[in-house]
């Protein structure tokens, strides 16, 4: 005479398969597999649980995680937070009008700094990565709600690379990887139209 | 996991609370893949999952000093991951994303054990059925069979009593059995 398992008996088998069973539960599960009355049902449940475990593990182990890139992004953000905490300034805490002023001030400062540096060194964009276009750079502030994936897709779409940033004010400098048929002004206009992703974009 | 590994993780949390970036990187390397797989068991979009992972570790950086050590470090991290993922799902799908079993359809009388077993041997069938499970059922199976957590620890992560977790795992298994039986019927 055979019978089906109770829910509690199924739980013992589940615990035995996922390795969390107590000694008592292990013994109870072994007894279910040995007992003539429950052997068939327990064997089927055990085989089902093994297949389920294998399926769950297979799916999860195949996933490629962000890895080192994710860590770099985190370290960049926590350093920016430290910097902000140190200066007692938080861009996000500013009201919208204040943010606009901060952005304008940052851009003005960047322009002045750029001119000064160019006059002192006689060079232009001396820290640019080799191979990047000499067409100039853009200063961009992304919307706080923009997701990393959306930003990455945008950069890839326009063959752009982050050459600096984010600054404490959240300003990034972007450069085209190669000279494009699309002029910098045209690119600026295209990016400016991405209102859900970009808060501000200026040619440097 | 050995006690020394748990001690190492607690030490890392203490160092992170003191602002140690190397400890932060070590904790990230220890848990990043597990947490990402955990998030992806509920969210198909890898970019969204990466954003949630980022938020989790930013929380760790900011809140390490508040970790009281009443649970294991892994349980604390998975609990943050669970709640952030559910919040994201609610934003996407609306507040109806259910966390309680009453909202789930309970499988009725299903196919026979032999049919279920035959279907379960097909890895593609198992994957298809896992993908069809409600979010929370898929998550408890992930915690039970990938993380190999006990019912009690799954309860800590989800902030639910152990009895609720047992019911949830039972319903998830029933749903899988029903789905596997149906798939075999379709293939026949």
Coordinates of C-alpha atoms in Angstrom, one line a residue:
Chain A
X1 CA 0.0 0.0 0.0
X2 CA 1.5 3.3 -1.0
X3 CA 0.5 6.9 -0.1
X4 CA 1.3 10.5 -1.0
X5 CA 3.5 12.6 1.2
X6 CA 2.2 15.2 3.6
X7 CA 3.4 18.8 3.3
X8 CA 5.6 18.4 6.3
X9 CA 7.2 15.3 4.8
X10 CA 7.8 17.3 1.5
X11 CA 9.5 20.0 3.6
X12 CA 11.9 17.5 5.1
X13 CA 12.9 16.4 1.6
X14 CA 13.3 20.0 0.5
X15 CA 15.6 20.8 3.4
X16 CA 17.6 17.7 2.7
X17 CA 18.1 18.7 -1.0
X18 CA 19.1 22.3 -0.2
X19 CA 21.4 21.2 2.5
X20 CA 19.6 23.0 5.4
X21 CA 18.1 19.9 7.1
X22 CA 18.7 19.2 10.7
X23 CA 19.9 15.7 11.7
X24 CA 16.3 14.8 12.6
X25 CA 15.0 16.0 9.3
X26 CA 17.7 14.1 7.4
X27 CA 16.8 10.9 9.2
X28 CA 13.1 11.5 8.6
X29 CA 13.8 12.1 4.8
X30 CA 15.9 9.0 4.6
X31 CA 13.1 7.0 6.3
X32 CA 10.6 8.3 3.7
X33 CA 12.8 7.1 0.9
X34 CA 13.2 3.6 2.5
X35 CA 9.7 3.0 3.7
X36 CA 7.7 0.8 1.4
X37 CA 4.6 3.0 1.9
X38 CA 6.3 6.3 0.9
X39 CA 9.2 5.2 -1.2
X40 CA 7.6 5.8 -4.6
X41 CA 6.2 9.3 -3.7
X42 CA 9.4 10.3 -1.8
X43 CA 11.6 9.2 -4.7
X44 CA 9.6 11.2 -7.2
X45 CA 9.6 14.2 -5.0
X46 CA 13.4 13.9 -4.5
X47 CA 14.0 13.7 -8.2
X48 CA 11.7 16.6 -8.9
X49 CA 13.5 18.7 -6.3
X50 CA 16.9 17.8 -7.7
X51 CA 15.8 18.9 -11.2
X52 CA 14.3 22.1 -9.8
X53 CA 17.5 22.9 -7.9
X54 CA 19.6 22.2 -11.0
X55 CA 17.3 24.5 -13.1
X56 CA 17.4 27.3 -10.6
X57 CA 21.2 27.1 -10.3
X58 CA 21.8 26.8 -14.0
X59 CA 19.8 30.0 -14.7
X60 CA 21.5 32.0 -11.9
X61 CA 25.1 30.9 -12.7
X62 CA 24.9 31.9 -16.3
X63 CA 24.2 35.6 -15.4
X64 CA 27.0 38.0 -16.2
X65 CA 27.3 40.6 -13.3
X66 CA 28.6 44.2 -13.5
X67 CA 31.9 43.0 -11.8
X68 CA 34.8 45.5 -11.7
X69 CA 32.9 48.1 -13.7
X70 CA 30.2 48.2 -11.1
X71 CA 32.8 48.6 -8.3
X72 CA 34.5 51.5 -10.2
X73 CA 31.2 53.2 -10.5
X74 CA 30.5 52.7 -6.8
X75 CA 33.9 54.0 -5.7
X76 CA 33.5 57.1 -8.0
X77 CA 30.2 57.8 -6.4
X78 CA 31.3 57.3 -2.8
X79 CA 34.3 59.6 -3.4
X80 CA 32.0 62.2 -4.8
X81 CA 29.8 61.9 -1.7
X82 CA 32.8 62.2 0.5
X83 CA 33.8 65.3 -1.4
X84 CA 30.4 66.8 -1.1
X85 CA 30.2 66.0 2.6
X86 CA 33.6 67.6 3.0
X87 CA 32.5 70.8 1.3
X88 CA 29.2 70.8 3.0
X89 CA 27.6 71.1 -0.5
X90 CA 25.1 68.8 -2.1
X91 CA 23.9 69.5 -5.6
X92 CA 20.9 67.3 -5.1
X93 CA 19.8 69.3 -2.1
X94 CA 19.6 72.5 -4.0
X95 CA 16.2 73.8 -5.1
X96 CA 15.8 73.7 -8.9
X97 CA 16.6 77.4 -9.3
X98 CA 19.7 76.9 -7.2
X99 CA 20.7 74.0 -9.3
X100 CA 20.4 76.0 -12.5
X101 CA 22.6 78.7 -10.9
X102 CA 25.1 76.1 -9.8
X103 CA 25.2 74.6 -13.3
X104 CA 25.7 78.0 -14.8
X105 CA 28.4 78.9 -12.3
X106 CA 30.2 75.6 -12.9
X107 CA 30.1 76.1 -16.7
X108 CA 31.4 79.7 -16.4
X109 CA 34.2 78.5 -14.1
X110 CA 35.0 75.6 -16.4
X111 CA 35.2 78.0 -19.4
X112 CA 37.4 80.5 -17.5
X113 CA 39.6 77.7 -16.3
X114 CA 39.9 76.3 -19.8
X115 CA 40.9 79.6 -21.3
X116 CA 43.4 80.2 -18.5
X117 CA 44.9 76.7 -18.8
X118 CA 45.2 77.1 -22.6
X119 CA 47.0 80.4 -22.2
X120 CA 49.4 79.1 -19.6
X121 CA 50.2 75.8 -21.3
X122 CA 49.6 76.7 -24.9
X123 CA 47.9 73.4 -25.3
X124 CA 44.3 72.4 -25.8
X125 CA 42.7 69.4 -24.1
X126 CA 46.1 68.0 -23.1
X127 CA 44.6 65.3 -20.9
X128 CA 42.5 63.8 -23.6
X129 CA 42.7 60.0 -24.2
X130 CA 44.8 59.1 -27.3
X131 CA 42.6 58.5 -30.3
X132 CA 39.8 60.8 -29.2
X133 CA 38.5 63.4 -31.6
X134 CA 40.1 66.8 -31.5
X135 CA 36.8 68.4 -32.3
X136 CA 36.2 69.5 -28.7
X137 CA 34.3 68.3 -25.6
X138 CA 30.9 68.6 -24.2
X139 CA 30.0 69.4 -20.6
X140 CA 27.0 67.4 -19.6
X141 CA 24.9 67.0 -16.5
X142 CA 22.6 64.0 -16.6
X143 CA 19.2 63.9 -14.9
X144 CA 19.4 62.3 -11.5
X145 CA 16.8 59.8 -12.6
X146 CA 18.8 58.6 -15.6
X147 CA 19.7 55.0 -15.3
X148 CA 23.3 53.7 -16.0
X149 CA 22.0 51.6 -18.8
X150 CA 20.3 54.5 -20.5
X151 CA 23.5 56.6 -20.2
X152 CA 25.6 53.8 -21.6
X153 CA 23.3 53.4 -24.5
X154 CA 23.4 57.1 -25.3
X155 CA 27.2 57.2 -25.2
X156 CA 27.5 54.2 -27.5
X157 CA 24.9 55.6 -29.9
X158 CA 26.9 58.8 -30.4
X159 CA 30.4 57.2 -30.0
X160 CA 31.1 59.3 -26.9
X161 CA 33.4 58.7 -24.1
X162 CA 33.6 60.2 -20.6
X163 CA 36.9 61.9 -20.3
X164 CA 36.3 63.4 -16.9
X165 CA 33.8 63.5 -14.1
X166 CA 31.5 63.5 -12.4
X167 CA 32.6 66.6 -10.6
X168 CA 31.2 67.5 -7.2
X169 CA 28.5 69.3 -9.2
X170 CA 27.7 66.2 -11.3
X171 CA 29.3 67.6 -14.4
X172 CA 30.8 65.2 -17.0
X173 CA 33.1 66.0 -19.9
X174 CA 32.4 63.9 -22.9
X175 CA 34.4 63.6 -26.1
X176 CA 33.7 61.9 -29.4
X177 CA 35.9 58.9 -29.9
X178 CA 36.6 59.8 -33.5
X179 CA 35.8 62.8 -35.7
X180 CA 32.2 62.5 -36.8
X181 CA 30.4 63.8 -39.8
X182 CA 28.0 65.2 -37.2
X183 CA 29.3 68.5 -36.0
X184 CA 29.7 69.3 -32.3
X185 CA 26.9 71.8 -32.3
X186 CA 24.6 69.4 -34.1
X187 CA 25.5 66.7 -31.5
X188 CA 24.8 69.2 -28.7
X189 CA 21.4 69.9 -30.1
X190 CA 20.6 66.2 -30.3
X191 CA 21.7 65.6 -26.7
X192 CA 19.9 68.6 -25.5
X193 CA 16.7 67.2 -26.9
X194 CA 17.1 64.1 -24.7
X195 CA 15.3 65.9 -21.9
X196 CA 14.6 62.8 -19.8
X197 CA 18.3 61.9 -19.6
X198 CA 20.2 65.2 -19.9
X199 CA 19.7 68.2 -17.7
X200 CA 22.3 70.4 -19.4
X201 CA 24.7 70.2 -22.3
X202 CA 27.2 72.8 -23.5
X203 CA 30.1 72.8 -25.9
X204 CA 33.3 73.4 -24.0
Chain B
X1 CA 29.6 29.2 5.7
X2 CA 32.3 28.9 8.4
X3 CA 32.3 31.2 11.5
X4 CA 35.6 32.7 10.4
X5 CA 34.0 33.8 7.1
X6 CA 31.1 35.4 8.9
X7 CA 33.6 37.1 11.3
X8 CA 35.6 38.3 8.2
X9 CA 32.4 39.8 6.8
X10 CA 31.5 41.5 10.0
X11 CA 35.0 42.9 10.2
X12 CA 34.6 44.3 6.7
X13 CA 31.3 46.0 7.7
X14 CA 33.0 47.6 10.7
X15 CA 35.8 48.8 8.5
X16 CA 33.4 50.2 5.9
X17 CA 31.6 52.0 8.7
X18 CA 35.0 53.7 9.3
X19 CA 35.2 54.7 5.7
X20 CA 37.6 52.0 4.4
X21 CA 37.3 51.7 0.6
X22 CA 39.4 48.5 0.5
X23 CA 37.0 46.8 2.9
X24 CA 34.1 48.0 0.7
X25 CA 35.8 46.5 -2.4
X26 CA 36.3 43.2 -0.6
X27 CA 32.7 43.0 0.5
X28 CA 31.6 43.9 -3.0
X29 CA 33.7 41.1 -4.5
X30 CA 32.3 38.7 -1.9
X31 CA 28.6 39.4 -2.6
X32 CA 28.3 41.1 -6.0
X33 CA 27.6 38.0 -8.1
X34 CA 25.2 36.5 -5.5
X35 CA 23.2 39.6 -5.1
X36 CA 23.1 40.3 -8.8
X37 CA 21.8 36.8 -9.5
X38 CA 19.3 37.3 -6.7
X39 CA 18.0 40.5 -8.3
X40 CA 18.0 39.0 -11.8
X41 CA 15.8 36.2 -10.5
X42 CA 13.1 38.8 -10.4
X43 CA 14.1 41.4 -13.0
X44 CA 14.9 40.5 -16.6
X45 CA 16.5 43.8 -17.4
X46 CA 20.3 43.6 -16.7
X47 CA 20.7 47.4 -16.7
X48 CA 17.9 47.8 -14.1
X49 CA 19.4 45.0 -12.0
X50 CA 22.8 46.8 -12.2
X51 CA 21.2 50.0 -10.9
X52 CA 19.7 48.1 -8.0
X53 CA 23.0 46.5 -7.2
X54 CA 24.6 49.9 -7.2
X55 CA 21.9 51.2 -4.8
X56 CA 22.4 48.3 -2.5
X57 CA 26.1 48.9 -2.1
X58 CA 25.6 52.7 -1.8
X59 CA 23.3 51.8 1.1
X60 CA 25.9 49.5 2.6
X61 CA 28.5 52.4 2.4
X62 CA 26.1 54.8 4.0
X63 CA 24.5 52.5 6.6
X64 CA 27.3 50.1 7.6
X65 CA 27.5 51.9 11.0
X66 CA 23.9 50.9 11.7
X67 CA 24.5 47.2 11.1
X68 CA 23.8 45.7 14.6
X69 CA 25.0 42.2 13.9
X70 CA 21.7 40.6 14.9
X71 CA 21.5 38.8 11.6
X72 CA 24.2 37.4 9.3
X73 CA 25.8 39.9 6.9
X74 CA 24.5 37.9 4.0
X75 CA 21.0 38.0 5.4
X76 CA 21.2 41.8 5.9
X77 CA 22.4 42.3 2.3
X78 CA 19.8 40.1 0.8
X79 CA 17.1 41.8 2.8
X80 CA 18.2 45.2 1.4
X81 CA 18.3 43.6 -2.1
X82 CA 14.8 42.0 -1.6
X83 CA 13.1 45.3 -0.5
X84 CA 14.8 47.4 -3.2
X85 CA 13.8 44.9 -5.9
X86 CA 10.2 44.7 -4.7
X87 CA 10.1 48.6 -4.6
X88 CA 11.4 48.7 -8.2
X89 CA 8.8 46.1 -9.3
X90 CA 6.0 48.1 -7.6
X91 CA 7.2 51.2 -9.5
X92 CA 7.1 49.3 -12.8
X93 CA 4.0 47.1 -12.3
X94 CA 2.1 49.2 -9.7
X95 CA 1.3 48.5 -6.1
X96 CA -0.4 45.2 -6.9
X97 CA 2.9 43.3 -6.8
X98 CA 2.0 40.8 -4.2
X99 CA 4.0 39.7 -1.2
X100 CA 1.4 37.5 0.4
X101 CA 0.3 34.1 -0.7
X102 CA -3.3 34.9 -0.6
X103 CA -2.8 36.8 -3.8
X104 CA -1.3 33.8 -5.7
X105 CA -3.2 31.3 -7.6
X106 CA -2.9 27.9 -5.9
X107 CA -2.4 25.1 -8.3
X108 CA -5.3 22.8 -8.5
X109 CA -5.1 19.0 -9.0
X110 CA -2.1 18.7 -11.2
X111 CA -0.6 16.1 -13.5
X112 CA 0.8 12.8 -12.3
X113 CA 4.2 12.4 -10.7
X114 CA 5.6 10.4 -13.6
X115 CA 4.7 13.2 -16.1
X116 CA 6.1 15.9 -13.9
X117 CA 9.4 14.0 -13.5
X118 CA 9.7 13.3 -17.2
X119 CA 9.1 17.0 -17.9
X120 CA 11.5 18.1 -15.2
X121 CA 14.3 16.2 -16.8
X122 CA 14.1 18.8 -19.7
X123 CA 16.2 21.8 -18.5
X124 CA 14.3 24.0 -21.0
X125 CA 11.0 23.0 -19.4
X126 CA 12.3 23.9 -15.9
X127 CA 13.6 27.3 -17.1
X128 CA 10.3 28.1 -19.0
X129 CA 8.3 27.3 -15.9
X130 CA 10.6 29.2 -13.6
X131 CA 10.2 32.3 -15.8
X132 CA 6.4 31.9 -15.6
X133 CA 6.2 31.9 -11.8
X134 CA 5.0 35.0 -10.0
X135 CA 7.9 37.2 -8.8
X136 CA 7.9 36.2 -5.2
X137 CA 7.5 32.5 -5.9
X138 CA 10.6 32.6 -8.2
X139 CA 12.5 34.5 -5.5
X140 CA 11.8 32.0 -2.7
X141 CA 12.9 29.1 -5.0
X142 CA 16.1 31.1 -5.8
X143 CA 16.8 31.6 -2.1
X144 CA 16.0 27.9 -1.2
X145 CA 17.9 26.2 -4.1
X146 CA 20.5 28.7 -5.2
X147 CA 21.4 30.5 -2.0
X148 CA 20.5 27.3 0.0
X149 CA 18.9 29.2 2.8
X150 CA 16.8 27.6 5.4
X151 CA 13.1 28.6 5.7
X152 CA 14.0 30.6 8.8
X153 CA 16.6 32.7 7.0
X154 CA 14.4 33.3 4.0
X155 CA 11.9 34.6 6.5
X156 CA 14.5 37.0 7.9
X157 CA 15.3 38.3 4.4
X158 CA 11.6 38.8 3.5
X159 CA 10.6 39.9 6.9
X160 CA 7.9 37.2 7.1
X161 CA 7.3 34.3 9.6
X162 CA 8.9 30.9 8.8
X163 CA 5.4 29.4 8.4
X164 CA 4.6 31.8 5.6
X165 CA 7.8 30.9 3.8
X166 CA 7.0 27.2 4.1
X167 CA 3.6 27.9 2.5
X168 CA 5.3 30.0 -0.2
X169 CA 7.8 27.3 -1.1
X170 CA 5.0 24.7 -1.2
X171 CA 2.9 26.9 -3.5
X172 CA 5.9 27.6 -5.7
X173 CA 6.6 23.9 -6.1
X174 CA 3.0 23.1 -6.8
X175 CA 2.9 25.8 -9.5
X176 CA 6.1 24.4 -11.0
X177 CA 4.6 20.9 -11.1
X178 CA 1.5 22.1 -12.8
X179 CA 3.5 24.0 -15.4
X180 CA 5.8 21.1 -16.1
X181 CA 2.9 18.8 -16.6
X182 CA 1.3 21.2 -19.0
X183 CA 4.5 21.6 -21.0
X184 CA 4.8 17.9 -21.3
X185 CA 1.2 17.8 -22.6
X186 CA 2.0 20.4 -25.2
X187 CA 5.2 18.6 -26.3
X188 CA 3.3 15.3 -26.7

